[in-house]
Each structure stands twice: as structure tokens, then as C-alpha cells.
PDB file of C-alpha atoms in Angstrom:
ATOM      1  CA  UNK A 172    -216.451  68.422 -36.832  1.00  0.00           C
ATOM      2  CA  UNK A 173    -218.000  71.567 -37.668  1.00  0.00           C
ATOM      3  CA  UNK A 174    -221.520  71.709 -39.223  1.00  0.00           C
ATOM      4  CA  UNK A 175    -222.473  73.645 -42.549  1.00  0.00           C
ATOM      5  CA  UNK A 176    -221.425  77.312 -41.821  1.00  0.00           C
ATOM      6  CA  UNK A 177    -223.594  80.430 -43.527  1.00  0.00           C
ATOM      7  CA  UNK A 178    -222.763  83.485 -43.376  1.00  0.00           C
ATOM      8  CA  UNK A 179    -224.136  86.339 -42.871  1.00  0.00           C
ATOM      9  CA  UNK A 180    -227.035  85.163 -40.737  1.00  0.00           C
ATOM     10  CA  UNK A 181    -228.734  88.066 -41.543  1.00  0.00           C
ATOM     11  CA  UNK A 182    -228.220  90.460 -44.644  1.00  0.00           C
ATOM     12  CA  UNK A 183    -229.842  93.792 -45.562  1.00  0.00           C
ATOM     13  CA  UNK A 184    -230.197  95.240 -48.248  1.00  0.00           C
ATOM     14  CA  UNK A 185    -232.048  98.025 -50.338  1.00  0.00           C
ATOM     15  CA  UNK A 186    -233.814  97.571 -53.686  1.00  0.00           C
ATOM     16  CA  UNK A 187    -232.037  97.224 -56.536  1.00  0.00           C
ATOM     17  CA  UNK A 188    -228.560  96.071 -54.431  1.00  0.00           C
ATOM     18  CA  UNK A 189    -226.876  92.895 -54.962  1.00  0.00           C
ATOM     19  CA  UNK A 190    -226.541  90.089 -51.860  1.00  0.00           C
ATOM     20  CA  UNK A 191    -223.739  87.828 -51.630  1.00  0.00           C
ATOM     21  CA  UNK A 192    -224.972  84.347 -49.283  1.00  0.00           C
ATOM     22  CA  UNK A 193    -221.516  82.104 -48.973  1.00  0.00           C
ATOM     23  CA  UNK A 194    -222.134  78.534 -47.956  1.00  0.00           C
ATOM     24  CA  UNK A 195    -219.102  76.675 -46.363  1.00  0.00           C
ATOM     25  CA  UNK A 196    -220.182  72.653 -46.243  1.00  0.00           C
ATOM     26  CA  UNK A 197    -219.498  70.105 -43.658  1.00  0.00           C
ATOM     27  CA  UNK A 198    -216.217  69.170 -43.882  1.00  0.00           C
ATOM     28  CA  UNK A 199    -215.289  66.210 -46.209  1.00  0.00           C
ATOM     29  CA  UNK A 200    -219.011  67.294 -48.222  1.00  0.00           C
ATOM     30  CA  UNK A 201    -218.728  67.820 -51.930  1.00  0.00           C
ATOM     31  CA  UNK A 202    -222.492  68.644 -52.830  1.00  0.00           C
ATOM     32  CA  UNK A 203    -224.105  71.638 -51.702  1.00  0.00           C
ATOM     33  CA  UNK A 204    -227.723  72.501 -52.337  1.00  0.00           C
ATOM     34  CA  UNK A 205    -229.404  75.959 -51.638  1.00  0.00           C
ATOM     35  CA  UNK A 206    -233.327  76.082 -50.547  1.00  0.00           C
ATOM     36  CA  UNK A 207    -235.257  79.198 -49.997  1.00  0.00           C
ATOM     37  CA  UNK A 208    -237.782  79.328 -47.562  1.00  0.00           C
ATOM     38  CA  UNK A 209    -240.887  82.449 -48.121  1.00  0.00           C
ATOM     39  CA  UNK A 210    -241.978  83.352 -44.794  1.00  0.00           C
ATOM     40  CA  UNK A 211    -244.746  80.620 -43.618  1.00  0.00           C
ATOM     41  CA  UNK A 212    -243.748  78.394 -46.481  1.00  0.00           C
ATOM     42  CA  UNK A 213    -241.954  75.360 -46.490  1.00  0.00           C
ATOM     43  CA  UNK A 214    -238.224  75.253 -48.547  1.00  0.00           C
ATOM     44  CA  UNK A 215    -238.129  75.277 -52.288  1.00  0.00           C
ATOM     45  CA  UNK A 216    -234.581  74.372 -53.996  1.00  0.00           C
ATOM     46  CA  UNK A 217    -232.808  76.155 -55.845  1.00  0.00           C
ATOM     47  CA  UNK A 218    -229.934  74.955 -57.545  1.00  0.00           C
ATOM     48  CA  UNK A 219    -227.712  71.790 -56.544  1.00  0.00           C
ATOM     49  CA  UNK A 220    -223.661  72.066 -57.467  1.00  0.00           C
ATOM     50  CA  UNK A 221    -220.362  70.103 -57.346  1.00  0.00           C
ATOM     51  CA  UNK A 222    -217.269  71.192 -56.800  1.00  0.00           C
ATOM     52  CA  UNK A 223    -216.916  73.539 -60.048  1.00  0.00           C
ATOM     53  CA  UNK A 224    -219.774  72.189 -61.680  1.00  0.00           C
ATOM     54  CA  UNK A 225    -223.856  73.181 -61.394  1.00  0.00           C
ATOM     55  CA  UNK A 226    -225.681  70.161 -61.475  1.00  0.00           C
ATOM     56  CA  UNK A 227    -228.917  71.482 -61.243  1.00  0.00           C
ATOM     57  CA  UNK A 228    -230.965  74.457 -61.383  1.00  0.00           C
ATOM     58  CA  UNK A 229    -233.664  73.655 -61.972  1.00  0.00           C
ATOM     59  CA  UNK A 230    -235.415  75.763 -59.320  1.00  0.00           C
ATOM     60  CA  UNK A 231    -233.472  78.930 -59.914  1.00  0.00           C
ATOM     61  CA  UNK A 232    -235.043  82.548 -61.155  1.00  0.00           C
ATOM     62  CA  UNK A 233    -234.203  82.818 -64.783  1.00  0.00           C
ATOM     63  CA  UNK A 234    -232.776  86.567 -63.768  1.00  0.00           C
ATOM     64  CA  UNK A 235    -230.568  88.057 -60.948  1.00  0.00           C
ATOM     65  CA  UNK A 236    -230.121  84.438 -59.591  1.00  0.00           C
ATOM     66  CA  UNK A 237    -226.490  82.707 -59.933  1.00  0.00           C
ATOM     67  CA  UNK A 238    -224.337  80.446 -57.705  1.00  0.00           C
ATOM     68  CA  UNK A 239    -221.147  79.030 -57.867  1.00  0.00           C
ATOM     69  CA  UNK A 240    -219.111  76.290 -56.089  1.00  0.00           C
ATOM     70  CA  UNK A 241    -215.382  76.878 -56.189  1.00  0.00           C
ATOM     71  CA  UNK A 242    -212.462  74.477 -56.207  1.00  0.00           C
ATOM     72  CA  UNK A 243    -211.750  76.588 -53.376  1.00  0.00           C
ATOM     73  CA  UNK A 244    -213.952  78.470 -50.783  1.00  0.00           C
ATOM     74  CA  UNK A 245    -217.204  78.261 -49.730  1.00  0.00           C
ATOM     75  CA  UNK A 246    -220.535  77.905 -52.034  1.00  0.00           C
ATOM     76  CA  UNK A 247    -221.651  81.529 -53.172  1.00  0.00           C
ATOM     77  CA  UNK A 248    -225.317  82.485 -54.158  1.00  0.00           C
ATOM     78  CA  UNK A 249    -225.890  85.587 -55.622  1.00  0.00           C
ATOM     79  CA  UNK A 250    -228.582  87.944 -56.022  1.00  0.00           C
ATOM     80  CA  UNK A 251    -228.213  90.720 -58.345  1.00  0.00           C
ATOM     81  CA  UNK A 252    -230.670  93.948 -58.302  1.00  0.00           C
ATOM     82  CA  UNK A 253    -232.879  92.295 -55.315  1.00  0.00           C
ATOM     83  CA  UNK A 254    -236.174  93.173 -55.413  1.00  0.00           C
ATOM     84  CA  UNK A 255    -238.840  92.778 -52.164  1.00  0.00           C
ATOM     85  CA  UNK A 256    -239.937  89.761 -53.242  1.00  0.00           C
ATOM     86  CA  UNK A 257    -236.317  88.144 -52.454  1.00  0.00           C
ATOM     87  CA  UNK A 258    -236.817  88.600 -49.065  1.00  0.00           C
ATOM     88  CA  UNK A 259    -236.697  85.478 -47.669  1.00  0.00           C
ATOM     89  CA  UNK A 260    -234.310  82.458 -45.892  1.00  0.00           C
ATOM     90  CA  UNK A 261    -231.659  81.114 -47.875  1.00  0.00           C
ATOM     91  CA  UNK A 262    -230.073  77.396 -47.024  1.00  0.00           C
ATOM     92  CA  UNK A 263    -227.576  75.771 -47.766  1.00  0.00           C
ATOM     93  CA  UNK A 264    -227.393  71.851 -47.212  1.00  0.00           C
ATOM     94  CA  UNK A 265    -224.649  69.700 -47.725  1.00  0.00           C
ATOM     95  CA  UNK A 266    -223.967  65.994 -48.199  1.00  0.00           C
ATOM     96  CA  UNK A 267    -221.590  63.092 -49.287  1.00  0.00           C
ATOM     97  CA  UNK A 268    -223.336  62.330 -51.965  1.00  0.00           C
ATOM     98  CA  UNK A 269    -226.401  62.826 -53.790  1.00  0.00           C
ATOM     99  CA  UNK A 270    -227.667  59.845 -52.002  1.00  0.00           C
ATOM    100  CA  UNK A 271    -226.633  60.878 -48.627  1.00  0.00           C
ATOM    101  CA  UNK A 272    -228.511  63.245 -45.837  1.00  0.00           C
ATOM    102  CA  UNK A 273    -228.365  66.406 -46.336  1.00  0.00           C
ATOM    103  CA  UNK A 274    -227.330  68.305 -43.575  1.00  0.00           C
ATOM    104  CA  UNK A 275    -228.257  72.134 -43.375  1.00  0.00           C
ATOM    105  CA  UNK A 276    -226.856  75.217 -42.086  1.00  0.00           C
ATOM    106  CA  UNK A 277    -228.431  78.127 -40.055  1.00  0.00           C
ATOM    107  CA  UNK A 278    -229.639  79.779 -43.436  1.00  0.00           C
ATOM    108  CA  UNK A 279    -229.156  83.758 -44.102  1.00  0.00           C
ATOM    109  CA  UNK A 280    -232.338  86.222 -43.773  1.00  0.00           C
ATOM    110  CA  UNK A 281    -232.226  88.129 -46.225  1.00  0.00           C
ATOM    111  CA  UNK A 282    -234.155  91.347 -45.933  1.00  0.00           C
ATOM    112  CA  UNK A 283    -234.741  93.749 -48.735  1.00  0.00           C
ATOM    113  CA  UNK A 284    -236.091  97.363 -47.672  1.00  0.00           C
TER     114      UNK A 284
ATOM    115  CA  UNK B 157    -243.406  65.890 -60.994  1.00  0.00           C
ATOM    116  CA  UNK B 158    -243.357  65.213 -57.061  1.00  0.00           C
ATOM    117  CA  UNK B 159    -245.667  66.803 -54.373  1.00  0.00           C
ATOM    118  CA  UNK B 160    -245.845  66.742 -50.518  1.00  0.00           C
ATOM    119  CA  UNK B 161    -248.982  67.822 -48.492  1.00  0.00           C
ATOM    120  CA  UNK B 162    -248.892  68.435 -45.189  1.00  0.00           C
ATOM    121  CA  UNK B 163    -252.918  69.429 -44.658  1.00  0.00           C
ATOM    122  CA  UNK B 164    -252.401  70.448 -40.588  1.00  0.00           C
ATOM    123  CA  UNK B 165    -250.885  74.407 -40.373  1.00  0.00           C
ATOM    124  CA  UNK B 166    -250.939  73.891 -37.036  1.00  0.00           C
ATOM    125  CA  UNK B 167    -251.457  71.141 -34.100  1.00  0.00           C
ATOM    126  CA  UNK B 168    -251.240  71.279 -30.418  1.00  0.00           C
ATOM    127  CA  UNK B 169    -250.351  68.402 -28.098  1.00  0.00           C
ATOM    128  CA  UNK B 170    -250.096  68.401 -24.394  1.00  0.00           C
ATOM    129  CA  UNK B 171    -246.702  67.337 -22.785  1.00  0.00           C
ATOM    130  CA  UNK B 172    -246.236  63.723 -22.186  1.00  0.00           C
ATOM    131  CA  UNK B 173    -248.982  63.306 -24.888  1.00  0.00           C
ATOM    132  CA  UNK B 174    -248.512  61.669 -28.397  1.00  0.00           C
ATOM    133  CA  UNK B 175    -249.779  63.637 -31.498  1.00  0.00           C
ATOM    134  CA  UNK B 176    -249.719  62.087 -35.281  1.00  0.00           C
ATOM    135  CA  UNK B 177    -248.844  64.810 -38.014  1.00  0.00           C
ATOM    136  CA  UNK B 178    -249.712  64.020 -41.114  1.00  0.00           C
ATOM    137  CA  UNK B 179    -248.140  64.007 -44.769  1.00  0.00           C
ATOM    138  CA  UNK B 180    -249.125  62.865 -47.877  1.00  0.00           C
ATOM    139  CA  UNK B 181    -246.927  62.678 -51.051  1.00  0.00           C
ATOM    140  CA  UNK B 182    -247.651  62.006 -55.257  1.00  0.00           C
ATOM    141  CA  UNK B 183    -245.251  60.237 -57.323  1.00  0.00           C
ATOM    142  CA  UNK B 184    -245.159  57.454 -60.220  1.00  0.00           C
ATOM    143  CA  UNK B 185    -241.487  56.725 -58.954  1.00  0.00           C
ATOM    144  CA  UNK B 186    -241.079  53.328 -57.114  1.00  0.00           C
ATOM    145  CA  UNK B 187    -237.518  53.995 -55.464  1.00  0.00           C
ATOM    146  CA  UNK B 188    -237.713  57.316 -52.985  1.00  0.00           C
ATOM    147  CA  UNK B 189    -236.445  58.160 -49.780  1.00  0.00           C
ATOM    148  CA  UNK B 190    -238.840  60.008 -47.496  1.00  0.00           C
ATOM    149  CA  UNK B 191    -237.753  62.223 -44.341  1.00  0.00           C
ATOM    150  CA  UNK B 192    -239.664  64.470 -41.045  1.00  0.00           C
ATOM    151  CA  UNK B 193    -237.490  67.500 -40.694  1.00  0.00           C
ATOM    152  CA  UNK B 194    -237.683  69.702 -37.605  1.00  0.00           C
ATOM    153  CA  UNK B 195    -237.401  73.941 -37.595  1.00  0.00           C
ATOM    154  CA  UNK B 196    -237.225  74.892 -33.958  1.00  0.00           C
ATOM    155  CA  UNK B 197    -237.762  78.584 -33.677  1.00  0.00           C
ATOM    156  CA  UNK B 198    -233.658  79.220 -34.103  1.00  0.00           C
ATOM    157  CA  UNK B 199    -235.009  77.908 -37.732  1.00  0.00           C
ATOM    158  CA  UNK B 200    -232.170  75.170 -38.004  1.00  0.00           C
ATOM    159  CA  UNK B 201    -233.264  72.469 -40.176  1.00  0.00           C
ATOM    160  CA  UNK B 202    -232.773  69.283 -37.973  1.00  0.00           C
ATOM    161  CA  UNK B 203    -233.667  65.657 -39.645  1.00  0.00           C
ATOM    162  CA  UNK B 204    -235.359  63.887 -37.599  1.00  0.00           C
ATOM    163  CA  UNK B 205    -236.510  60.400 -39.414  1.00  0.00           C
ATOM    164  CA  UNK B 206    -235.877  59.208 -42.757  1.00  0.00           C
ATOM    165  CA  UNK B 207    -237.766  56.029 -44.466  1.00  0.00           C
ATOM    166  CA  UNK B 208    -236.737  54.455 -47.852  1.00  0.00           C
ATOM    167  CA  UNK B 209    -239.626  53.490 -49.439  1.00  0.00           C
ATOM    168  CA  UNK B 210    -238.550  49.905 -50.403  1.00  0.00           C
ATOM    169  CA  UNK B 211    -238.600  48.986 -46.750  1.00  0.00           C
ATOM    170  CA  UNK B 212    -242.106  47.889 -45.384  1.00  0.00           C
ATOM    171  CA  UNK B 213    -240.699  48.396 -42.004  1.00  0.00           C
ATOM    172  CA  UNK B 214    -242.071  51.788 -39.969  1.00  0.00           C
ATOM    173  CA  UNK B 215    -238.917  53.725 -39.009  1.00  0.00           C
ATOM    174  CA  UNK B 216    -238.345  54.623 -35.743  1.00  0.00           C
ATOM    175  CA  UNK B 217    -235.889  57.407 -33.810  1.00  0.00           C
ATOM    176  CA  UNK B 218    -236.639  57.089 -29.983  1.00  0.00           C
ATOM    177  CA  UNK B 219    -239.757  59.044 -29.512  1.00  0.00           C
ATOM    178  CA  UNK B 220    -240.200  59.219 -33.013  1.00  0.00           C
ATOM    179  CA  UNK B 221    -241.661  56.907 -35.271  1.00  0.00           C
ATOM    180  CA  UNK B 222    -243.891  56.918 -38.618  1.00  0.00           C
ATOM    181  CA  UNK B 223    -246.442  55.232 -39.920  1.00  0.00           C
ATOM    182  CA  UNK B 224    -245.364  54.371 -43.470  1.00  0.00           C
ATOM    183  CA  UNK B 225    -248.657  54.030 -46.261  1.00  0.00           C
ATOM    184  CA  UNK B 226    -246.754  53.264 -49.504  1.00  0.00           C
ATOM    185  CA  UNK B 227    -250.153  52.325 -51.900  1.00  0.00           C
ATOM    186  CA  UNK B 228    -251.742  54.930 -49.661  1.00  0.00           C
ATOM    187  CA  UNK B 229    -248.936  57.408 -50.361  1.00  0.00           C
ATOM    188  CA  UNK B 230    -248.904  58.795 -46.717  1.00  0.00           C
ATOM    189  CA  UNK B 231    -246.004  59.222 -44.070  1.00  0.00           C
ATOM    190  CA  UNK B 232    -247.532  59.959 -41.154  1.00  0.00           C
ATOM    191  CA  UNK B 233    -244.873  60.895 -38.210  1.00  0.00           C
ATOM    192  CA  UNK B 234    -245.820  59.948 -34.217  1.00  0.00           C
ATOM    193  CA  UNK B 235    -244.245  61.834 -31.343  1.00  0.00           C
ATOM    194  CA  UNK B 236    -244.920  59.998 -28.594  1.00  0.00           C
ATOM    195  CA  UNK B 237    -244.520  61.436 -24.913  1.00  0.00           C
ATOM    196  CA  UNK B 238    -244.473  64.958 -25.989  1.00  0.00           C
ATOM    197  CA  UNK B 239    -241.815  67.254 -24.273  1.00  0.00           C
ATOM    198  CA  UNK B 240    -241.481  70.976 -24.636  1.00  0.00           C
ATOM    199  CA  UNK B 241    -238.685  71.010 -26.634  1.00  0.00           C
ATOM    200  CA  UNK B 242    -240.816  69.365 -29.789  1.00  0.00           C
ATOM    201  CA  UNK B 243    -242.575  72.856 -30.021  1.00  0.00           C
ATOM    202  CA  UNK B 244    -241.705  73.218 -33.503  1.00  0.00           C
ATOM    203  CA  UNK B 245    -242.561  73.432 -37.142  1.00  0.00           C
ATOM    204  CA  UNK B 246    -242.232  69.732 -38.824  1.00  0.00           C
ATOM    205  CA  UNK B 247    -241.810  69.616 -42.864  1.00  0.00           C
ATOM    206  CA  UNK B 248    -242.049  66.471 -44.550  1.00  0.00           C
ATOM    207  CA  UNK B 249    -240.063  65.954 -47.265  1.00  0.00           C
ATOM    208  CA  UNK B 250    -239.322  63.530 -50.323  1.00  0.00           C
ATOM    209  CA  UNK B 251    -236.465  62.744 -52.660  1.00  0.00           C
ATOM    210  CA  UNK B 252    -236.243  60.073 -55.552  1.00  0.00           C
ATOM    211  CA  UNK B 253    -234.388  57.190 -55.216  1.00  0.00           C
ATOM    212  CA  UNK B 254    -231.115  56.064 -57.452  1.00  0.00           C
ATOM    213  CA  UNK B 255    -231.315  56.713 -60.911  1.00  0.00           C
ATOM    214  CA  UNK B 256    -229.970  58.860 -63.593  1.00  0.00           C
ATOM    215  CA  UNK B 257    -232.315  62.003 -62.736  1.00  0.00           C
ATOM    216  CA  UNK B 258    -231.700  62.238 -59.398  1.00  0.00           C
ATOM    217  CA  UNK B 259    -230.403  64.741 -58.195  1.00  0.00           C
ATOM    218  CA  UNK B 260    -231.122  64.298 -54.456  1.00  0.00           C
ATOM    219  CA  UNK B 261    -233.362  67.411 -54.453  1.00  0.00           C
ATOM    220  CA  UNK B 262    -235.804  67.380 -51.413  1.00  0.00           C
ATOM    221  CA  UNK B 263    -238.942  68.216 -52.430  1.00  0.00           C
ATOM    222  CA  UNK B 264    -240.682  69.970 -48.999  1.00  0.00           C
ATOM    223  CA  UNK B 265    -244.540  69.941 -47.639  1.00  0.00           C
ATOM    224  CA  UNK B 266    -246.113  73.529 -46.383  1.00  0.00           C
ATOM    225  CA  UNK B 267    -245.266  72.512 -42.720  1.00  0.00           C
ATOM    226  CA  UNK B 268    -247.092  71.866 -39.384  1.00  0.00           C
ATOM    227  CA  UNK B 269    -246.966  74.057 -36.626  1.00  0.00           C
ATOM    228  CA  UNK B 270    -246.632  72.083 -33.702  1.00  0.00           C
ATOM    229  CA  UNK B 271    -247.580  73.373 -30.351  1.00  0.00           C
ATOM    230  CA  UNK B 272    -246.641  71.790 -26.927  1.00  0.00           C
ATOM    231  CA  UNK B 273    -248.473  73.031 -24.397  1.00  0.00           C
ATOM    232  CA  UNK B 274    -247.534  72.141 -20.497  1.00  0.00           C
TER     233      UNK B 274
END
């Protein structure tokens, strides 16, 4: 049973570029959360989604920031016109339910130049 | 809203030691889950305990155990018989319980670097 799959591991980009971060949960998962993590800081989250839905986003940049969560594919978060300050690790978790573990992926490093 | 403090950056242990890392947590909820999780240098997020706060009873994962304040508001996590392979950053991490607002967010300390040394 394959874990939570990220890819790309690593992604860089210049100023002003978008990033794409796709997020494939654990098979059988329908909730997928997305955490960034500043470098020696612990994870913040971001936004929390259903299949097709956005449950919360509570911790997501007013600007640039979106995600989505298809019917079908993986979980996309995307960052339009990145900036320095998004330079940072994305993850993505996935669980059951919103009362299950969360189980995490690899994350994507995202590095803005 | 919900905070976790982890007030140790960093600790060191020596193998086959036991070292306490410590974590303390603010809420006015009553029904939360609390968890250690571990970032080896690969940076994989890897759960390591979890305790629901309506059980007075420590939880414990082999080598790994906690020490579980609830009026206190502390979750302290034990590795006991330290090997090389803890060398790691732990976060500690909360998340409410059941209820119409959860959303099953976790809610993460700064971290502890932990240091095994041989």
C-alpha cells in the first residue's frame, strides 16, 4: 500500500513564477491537508479539503495561495507570482477521516531564487 | 485558539540513555488528541505516539512513552535506551477532539533538536 506521494520533491523557481505542488493521498484517504514548514520552524496548516470540496482554509495567504482536490487526481496547491518568502516545505497529509492519523508525505522544497 | 510549546531547540542524549523532551500546550477544549511526531533528517514526518486526552493512562510505543499532565497541560515524551537512529527533530502536536469545529487540523510546537551522541 503505497504511502502519500508528492511530487516534485524539490521545485525551483524564480520570482514572480507560479509553483504547482500535487499531493496524491494514501490510497482509500479522502482528506488531505497541506502544512508548510519555514526553515527551523515547526509546520503551520494551510488549508484542509475533501474530495471537491475545501473544508478549511483557514491558514491560507489571502493572495497567490489556492488548492484544489479533484474528483479525480491528486491534491494540487498552487502558488501564483511566488515571492522569496514562499520558500519553504510544503506537506501534504492524508487520512480516513478527520478523526483519523494523518499520515504525511515527503513534502516538496520549494525554492524561490 | 490552541498553542504548543516546545521550550528545548535542542537536546543531546547519549546512546542507550533516556532523555525527556518536553511540550506544553493551551486550550479551554476538554476533548483533544495529542501526538510526538518525528523529522529524521530525510524530513519525513513519522508519528510516533498519540494520547487522547480523556484517557488518564500514559501512552506507550516500545521505547517510547509520555508522561501525560492534563490540569498541568504538559505532554512530556521519554525515549528510553537511546539508539542512533532517534537523532532527530521531535514536534509535538495537538488537535481538538469531536465536535462540529473540528477540522482535524494539527496544531505543531517549534520542535526539539534531538542529538544522539555514541
Amino acid at each position: 500500500n503505497a504511502g502519500v506521494m508528492q511530487n516534485p520533491r524539490h521545485l525551483v523557481r524564480r520570482r514572480g513564477q507560479e509553483a504547482r505542488l500535487r499531493c496524491s493521498p494514501m490510497k482509500g484517504h479522502s482528506h488531505v491537508y497541506w502544512y508548510r514548514q519555514l526553515p527551523e520552524e515547526g509546520l503551520k496548516f494551510m488549508v484542509y479539503l475533501q474530495k471537491e470540496n475545501i473544508i478549511d482554509e483557514s491558514g491560507m495567504p489571502k493572495e497567490r495561495f489556492s488548492a484544489e482536490f479533484p474528483k479525480e487526481g491528486p491534491s494540487i496547491l498552487r502558488i501564483q507570482q511566488v515571492v522569496r518568502g514562499d520558500s519553504a516545505a510544503y506537506f501534504c497529509a492524508s487520512s480516513t477521516s478527520s478523526q483519523r492519523e494523518q499520515y504525511f508525505g515527503p513534502g516538496t522544497r520549494l525554492t524561490v531564487t | 485558539a490552541q498553542t504548543v510549546t516546545q521550550s528545548q531547540p535542542e537536546m543531546s542524549v547519549q546512546e542507550a540513555e533516556t532523555v525527556t523532551l518536553s511540550c506544553t500546550y493551551d486550550t479551554s477544549e476538554s476533548d483533544y488528541y495529542l501526538f510526538w511526531y518525528k523529522q529524521p533528517p530525510s524530513r519525513q514526518m513519522i508519528l510516533v505516539i498519540r494520547q487522547e486526552a480523556y484517557k488518564q493512562q500514559n501512552a506507550t510505543e516500545n521505547r517510547f512513552s509520555v508522561n501525560f499532565q492534563k490540569a498541568a497541560k504538559s505532554f512530556s515524551l521519554k525515549i528510553s535506551d537511546s539508539q542512533l537512529g532517534d537523532a532527530a527533530m521531535y514536534f509535538c502536536a495537538y488537535r481538538s477532539g469531536q465536535g462540529s469545529s473540528n477540522t482535524g487540523k494539527l496544531i505543531f510546537g517549534q520542535g526539539t533538536t534531538l542529538q544522539v551522541k555514541p
